[in-house]
Amino acid sequence: DTGVSQNPRHKITKRGQNVTFRCDPISEHNRLYWYRQTLGQGPEFLTYFQNEAQLEKSRLLSDRFSAERPKGSFSTLEIQRTEQGDSAMYLCASTVVNTEAFFGQGTRLTVV
Amino acid sequence: AQTVTQSQPEMSVQEAETVTLSCTYDTSESNYYLFWYKQPPSRQMILVIRQEAYKQQNATENRFSVNFQKAAKSFSLKISDSQLGDTAMYFCAFMKLSGGSNYKLTFGKGTLLTVNP
């Protein structure tokens, strides 16, 4: 296991389309986080899973966003009816409690 | 809610010299961690150094050290003997440890550090 893997690395979509991103965490990590990073800003927290349970969602996560982590393994983040304001880097991180968070390389979304 | 402020959007340093990146934070919590993360161009974010708030001793990792001033809520990163590979965006981050924090990170806006040959 070489780290947190995110796919795709880049996604260009037309406004109004749905997109789905995948995150494969480090296998023994039970905690998984999604962050969004826009140009010139630091990452902002979107949502958190402990195993398969989604325990926290940011107010940034509108009704068009949904995340899942079936069986506590990989996670998906879906954005429905994309808007130009959704263009950002979406980062996934995994950890076990009291250790550092390991980040994936991110998925860069461009909505045209 | 916690806030993290990095007041230097960009900095540059000559190779082999020392540079200090600034970070201040605002919180009413007493139990927390502070971090510096490095994000090289087109690569994933990696942890540089971590400081537990209850520890008075400043954390050190090889060429990287912090100056943690808890009362002033200041957490600066010093990079000694700068190397070209240190060129990256550096983020200061806060993690609350109590009260159902879920251990999520609150980041500053980052400082782009360029190391010049």
PDB file of N, CA and C in Angstrom, chain A residues 4 9 31 33 35 37 40-45 48 50 55-56 91 97-105, chain B residues 33 35 37 39 42-47 50 89 91 95 97 100-110:
ATOM      1  N   VAL A   4      -2.494   7.166  -0.131  1.00  0.00           N
ATOM      2  CA  VAL A   4      -3.866   7.482  -0.515  1.00  0.00           C
ATOM      3  C   VAL A   4      -3.916   7.730  -2.019  1.00  0.00           C
ATOM      4  N   ARG A   9      -7.343  12.071 -11.699  1.00  0.00           N
ATOM      5  CA  ARG A   9      -6.510  13.188 -11.271  1.00  0.00           C
ATOM      6  C   ARG A   9      -7.065  14.511 -11.772  1.00  0.00           C
ATOM      7  N   ARG A  31     -10.303   6.375   9.416  1.00  0.00           N
ATOM      8  CA  ARG A  31     -10.863   7.721   9.286  1.00  0.00           C
ATOM      9  C   ARG A  31     -10.533   8.293   7.904  1.00  0.00           C
ATOM     10  N   TYR A  33     -11.320  11.695   5.205  1.00  0.00           N
ATOM     11  CA  TYR A  33     -11.769  13.082   5.112  1.00  0.00           C
ATOM     12  C   TYR A  33     -11.747  13.531   3.650  1.00  0.00           C
ATOM     13  N   TYR A  35     -11.645  17.206   1.533  1.00  0.00           N
ATOM     14  CA  TYR A  35     -11.424  18.648   1.605  1.00  0.00           C
ATOM     15  C   TYR A  35     -11.542  19.227   0.200  1.00  0.00           C
ATOM     16  N   GLN A  37     -10.114  22.511  -2.124  1.00  0.00           N
ATOM     17  CA  GLN A  37      -9.117  23.581  -2.168  1.00  0.00           C
ATOM     18  C   GLN A  37      -9.313  24.396  -3.433  1.00  0.00           C
ATOM     19  N   GLY A  40      -5.640  29.790  -4.404  1.00  0.00           N
ATOM     20  CA  GLY A  40      -5.257  30.813  -3.440  1.00  0.00           C
ATOM     21  C   GLY A  40      -5.777  30.600  -2.040  1.00  0.00           C
ATOM     22  N   GLN A  41      -6.389  29.454  -1.810  1.00  0.00           N
ATOM     23  CA  GLN A  41      -6.943  29.161  -0.484  1.00  0.00           C
ATOM     24  C   GLN A  41      -6.355  27.867   0.050  1.00  0.00           C
ATOM     25  N   GLY A  42      -6.428  27.713   1.355  1.00  0.00           N
ATOM     26  CA  GLY A  42      -6.076  26.432   1.934  1.00  0.00           C
ATOM     27  C   GLY A  42      -7.238  25.460   1.812  1.00  0.00           C
ATOM     28  N   PRO A  43      -6.972  24.190   1.997  1.00  0.00           N
ATOM     29  CA  PRO A  43      -8.059  23.202   1.949  1.00  0.00           C
ATOM     30  C   PRO A  43      -9.125  23.493   2.997  1.00  0.00           C
ATOM     31  N   GLU A  44     -10.384  23.251   2.611  1.00  0.00           N
ATOM     32  CA  GLU A  44     -11.508  23.432   3.534  1.00  0.00           C
ATOM     33  C   GLU A  44     -12.207  22.099   3.723  1.00  0.00           C
ATOM     34  N   PHE A  45     -12.537  21.784   4.932  1.00  0.00           N
ATOM     35  CA  PHE A  45     -13.163  20.525   5.291  1.00  0.00           C
ATOM     36  C   PHE A  45     -14.547  20.401   4.653  1.00  0.00           C
ATOM     37  N   TYR A  48     -16.472  13.861   6.770  1.00  0.00           N
ATOM     38  CA  TYR A  48     -15.621  12.929   7.502  1.00  0.00           C
ATOM     39  C   TYR A  48     -16.346  11.603   7.702  1.00  0.00           C
ATOM     40  N   GLN A  50     -15.915   7.777   9.683  1.00  0.00           N
ATOM     41  CA  GLN A  50     -15.215   6.820  10.527  1.00  0.00           C
ATOM     42  C   GLN A  50     -15.756   5.458  10.153  1.00  0.00           C
ATOM     43  N   LEU A  55     -19.861  10.931   9.714  1.00  0.00           N
ATOM     44  CA  LEU A  55     -20.124  11.512  11.027  1.00  0.00           C
ATOM     45  C   LEU A  55     -20.199  13.027  11.029  1.00  0.00           C
ATOM     46  N   GLU A  56     -19.710  13.660   9.993  1.00  0.00           N
ATOM     47  CA  GLU A  56     -19.777  15.116   9.969  1.00  0.00           C
ATOM     48  C   GLU A  56     -19.793  15.613   8.539  1.00  0.00           C
ATOM     49  N   LEU A  91      -9.523  17.066  -2.298  1.00  0.00           N
ATOM     50  CA  LEU A  91      -8.491  16.281  -1.631  1.00  0.00           C
ATOM     51  C   LEU A  91      -9.115  15.265  -0.682  1.00  0.00           C
ATOM     52  N   VAL A  97      -6.581   7.594  14.545  1.00  0.00           N
ATOM     53  CA  VAL A  97      -6.622   8.672  15.538  1.00  0.00           C
ATOM     54  C   VAL A  97      -5.241   8.939  16.101  1.00  0.00           C
ATOM     55  N   ASN A  98      -4.945  10.208  16.284  1.00  0.00           N
ATOM     56  CA  ASN A  98      -3.707  10.670  16.918  1.00  0.00           C
ATOM     57  C   ASN A  98      -2.459  10.474  16.068  1.00  0.00           C
ATOM     58  N   THR A  99      -2.665  10.279  14.771  1.00  0.00           N
ATOM     59  CA  THR A  99      -1.513  10.224  13.868  1.00  0.00           C
ATOM     60  C   THR A  99      -1.730  11.243  12.762  1.00  0.00           C
ATOM     61  N   GLU A 100      -0.709  11.416  11.950  1.00  0.00           N
ATOM     62  CA  GLU A 100      -0.820  12.411  10.896  1.00  0.00           C
ATOM     63  C   GLU A 100      -1.823  11.979   9.842  1.00  0.00           C
ATOM     64  N   ALA A 101      -2.408  12.962   9.186  1.00  0.00           N
ATOM     65  CA  ALA A 101      -3.286  12.704   8.054  1.00  0.00           C
ATOM     66  C   ALA A 101      -2.443  12.560   6.798  1.00  0.00           C
ATOM     67  N   PHE A 102      -2.738  11.518   6.030  1.00  0.00           N
ATOM     68  CA  PHE A 102      -2.056  11.290   4.756  1.00  0.00           C
ATOM     69  C   PHE A 102      -3.001  11.700   3.640  1.00  0.00           C
ATOM     70  N   PHE A 103      -2.488  12.541   2.749  1.00  0.00           N
ATOM     71  CA  PHE A 103      -3.316  13.087   1.684  1.00  0.00           C
ATOM     72  C   PHE A 103      -3.044  12.386   0.358  1.00  0.00           C
ATOM     73  N   GLY A 104      -4.082  12.311  -0.466  1.00  0.00           N
ATOM     74  CA  GLY A 104      -3.916  11.910  -1.846  1.00  0.00           C
ATOM     75  C   GLY A 104      -3.484  13.105  -2.692  1.00  0.00           C
ATOM     76  N   GLN A 105      -3.259  12.836  -3.974  1.00  0.00           N
ATOM     77  CA  GLN A 105      -2.806  13.911  -4.868  1.00  0.00           C
ATOM     78  C   GLN A 105      -3.946  14.811  -5.322  1.00  0.00           C
TER      79      GLN A 105
ATOM     80  N   TYR B  33      -3.624  20.325  18.392  1.00  0.00           N
ATOM     81  CA  TYR B  33      -2.359  20.159  17.685  1.00  0.00           C
ATOM     82  C   TYR B  33      -2.243  21.268  16.647  1.00  0.00           C
ATOM     83  N   PHE B  35       0.069  22.048  12.983  1.00  0.00           N
ATOM     84  CA  PHE B  35       0.843  21.367  11.954  1.00  0.00           C
ATOM     85  C   PHE B  35       1.357  22.367  10.923  1.00  0.00           C
ATOM     86  N   TYR B  37       2.130  21.730   6.889  1.00  0.00           N
ATOM     87  CA  TYR B  37       2.098  20.825   5.767  1.00  0.00           C
ATOM     88  C   TYR B  37       2.760  21.497   4.576  1.00  0.00           C
ATOM     89  N   GLN B  39       3.035  21.393   0.333  1.00  0.00           N
ATOM     90  CA  GLN B  39       2.379  20.928  -0.896  1.00  0.00           C
ATOM     91  C   GLN B  39       3.235  21.341  -2.078  1.00  0.00           C
ATOM     92  N   SER B  42       1.981  20.175  -7.962  1.00  0.00           N
ATOM     93  CA  SER B  42       1.400  18.968  -8.564  1.00  0.00           C
ATOM     94  C   SER B  42       1.679  17.693  -7.779  1.00  0.00           C
ATOM     95  N   ARG B  43       1.943  17.822  -6.508  1.00  0.00           N
ATOM     96  CA  ARG B  43       2.183  16.637  -5.676  1.00  0.00           C
ATOM     97  C   ARG B  43       1.345  16.729  -4.410  1.00  0.00           C
ATOM     98  N   GLN B  44       1.252  15.600  -3.718  1.00  0.00           N
ATOM     99  CA  GLN B  44       0.351  15.618  -2.575  1.00  0.00           C
ATOM    100  C   GLN B  44       0.952  16.320  -1.381  1.00  0.00           C
ATOM    101  N   MET B  45       0.062  16.739  -0.508  1.00  0.00           N
ATOM    102  CA  MET B  45       0.426  17.419   0.707  1.00  0.00           C
ATOM    103  C   MET B  45       1.075  16.425   1.664  1.00  0.00           C
ATOM    104  N   ILE B  46       2.180  16.845   2.272  1.00  0.00           N
ATOM    105  CA  ILE B  46       2.845  15.974   3.231  1.00  0.00           C
ATOM    106  C   ILE B  46       3.114  16.746   4.512  1.00  0.00           C
ATOM    107  N   LEU B  47       3.133  16.027   5.609  1.00  0.00           N
ATOM    108  CA  LEU B  47       3.363  16.640   6.906  1.00  0.00           C
ATOM    109  C   LEU B  47       4.835  17.010   7.048  1.00  0.00           C
ATOM    110  N   ARG B  50       4.782  18.634  13.532  1.00  0.00           N
ATOM    111  CA  ARG B  50       3.595  18.704  14.377  1.00  0.00           C
ATOM    112  C   ARG B  50       3.981  19.173  15.774  1.00  0.00           C
ATOM    113  N   MET B  89       4.184  25.139  -1.575  1.00  0.00           N
ATOM    114  CA  MET B  89       3.206  25.880  -0.772  1.00  0.00           C
ATOM    115  C   MET B  89       3.229  25.268   0.626  1.00  0.00           C
ATOM    116  N   PHE B  91       1.358  25.144   4.337  1.00  0.00           N
ATOM    117  CA  PHE B  91       0.118  25.430   5.034  1.00  0.00           C
ATOM    118  C   PHE B  91       0.279  25.176   6.529  1.00  0.00           C
ATOM    119  N   MET B  95      -5.749  21.508  14.650  1.00  0.00           N
ATOM    120  CA  MET B  95      -6.640  20.383  14.904  1.00  0.00           C
ATOM    121  C   MET B  95      -7.093  20.417  16.359  1.00  0.00           C
ATOM    122  N   LEU B  97      -8.741  18.817  19.614  1.00  0.00           N
ATOM    123  CA  LEU B  97      -8.672  17.442  20.102  1.00  0.00           C
ATOM    124  C   LEU B  97      -9.831  17.043  20.995  1.00  0.00           C
ATOM    125  N   GLY B 100     -15.671  16.122  20.559  1.00  0.00           N
ATOM    126  CA  GLY B 100     -16.170  15.610  19.293  1.00  0.00           C
ATOM    127  C   GLY B 100     -15.575  16.303  18.084  1.00  0.00           C
ATOM    128  N   SER B 101     -14.289  16.578  18.144  1.00  0.00           N
ATOM    129  CA  SER B 101     -13.659  17.351  17.070  1.00  0.00           C
ATOM    130  C   SER B 101     -13.611  16.590  15.758  1.00  0.00           C
ATOM    131  N   ASN B 102     -13.629  15.275  15.825  1.00  0.00           N
ATOM    132  CA  ASN B 102     -13.447  14.454  14.629  1.00  0.00           C
ATOM    133  C   ASN B 102     -12.079  14.640  13.986  1.00  0.00           C
ATOM    134  N   TYR B 103     -11.190  15.342  14.657  1.00  0.00           N
ATOM    135  CA  TYR B 103      -9.787  15.464  14.235  1.00  0.00           C
ATOM    136  C   TYR B 103      -9.631  16.031  12.828  1.00  0.00           C
ATOM    137  N   LYS B 104     -10.552  16.883  12.410  1.00  0.00           N
ATOM    138  CA  LYS B 104     -10.408  17.516  11.111  1.00  0.00           C
ATOM    139  C   LYS B 104      -9.448  18.686  11.237  1.00  0.00           C
ATOM    140  N   LEU B 105      -8.874  19.072  10.089  1.00  0.00           N
ATOM    141  CA  LEU B 105      -7.884  20.135  10.036  1.00  0.00           C
ATOM    142  C   LEU B 105      -8.512  21.440   9.553  1.00  0.00           C
ATOM    143  N   THR B 106      -8.102  22.534  10.178  1.00  0.00           N
ATOM    144  CA  THR B 106      -8.434  23.872   9.707  1.00  0.00           C
ATOM    145  C   THR B 106      -7.138  24.501   9.207  1.00  0.00           C
ATOM    146  N   PHE B 107      -7.129  24.872   7.938  1.00  0.00           N
ATOM    147  CA  PHE B 107      -5.918  25.353   7.288  1.00  0.00           C
ATOM    148  C   PHE B 107      -5.909  26.869   7.138  1.00  0.00           C
ATOM    149  N   GLY B 108      -4.697  27.425   7.098  1.00  0.00           N
ATOM    150  CA  GLY B 108      -4.516  28.784   6.635  1.00  0.00           C
ATOM    151  C   GLY B 108      -4.510  28.826   5.110  1.00  0.00           C
ATOM    152  N   LYS B 109      -4.314  30.022   4.560  1.00  0.00           N
ATOM    153  CA  LYS B 109      -4.356  30.176   3.114  1.00  0.00           C
ATOM    154  C   LYS B 109      -3.055  29.756   2.435  1.00  0.00           C
ATOM    155  N   GLY B 110      -2.031  29.590   3.208  1.00  0.00           N
ATOM    156  CA  GLY B 110      -0.777  29.099   2.651  1.00  0.00           C
ATOM    157  C   GLY B 110       0.224  30.205   2.347  1.00  0.00           C
TER     158      GLY B 110
END
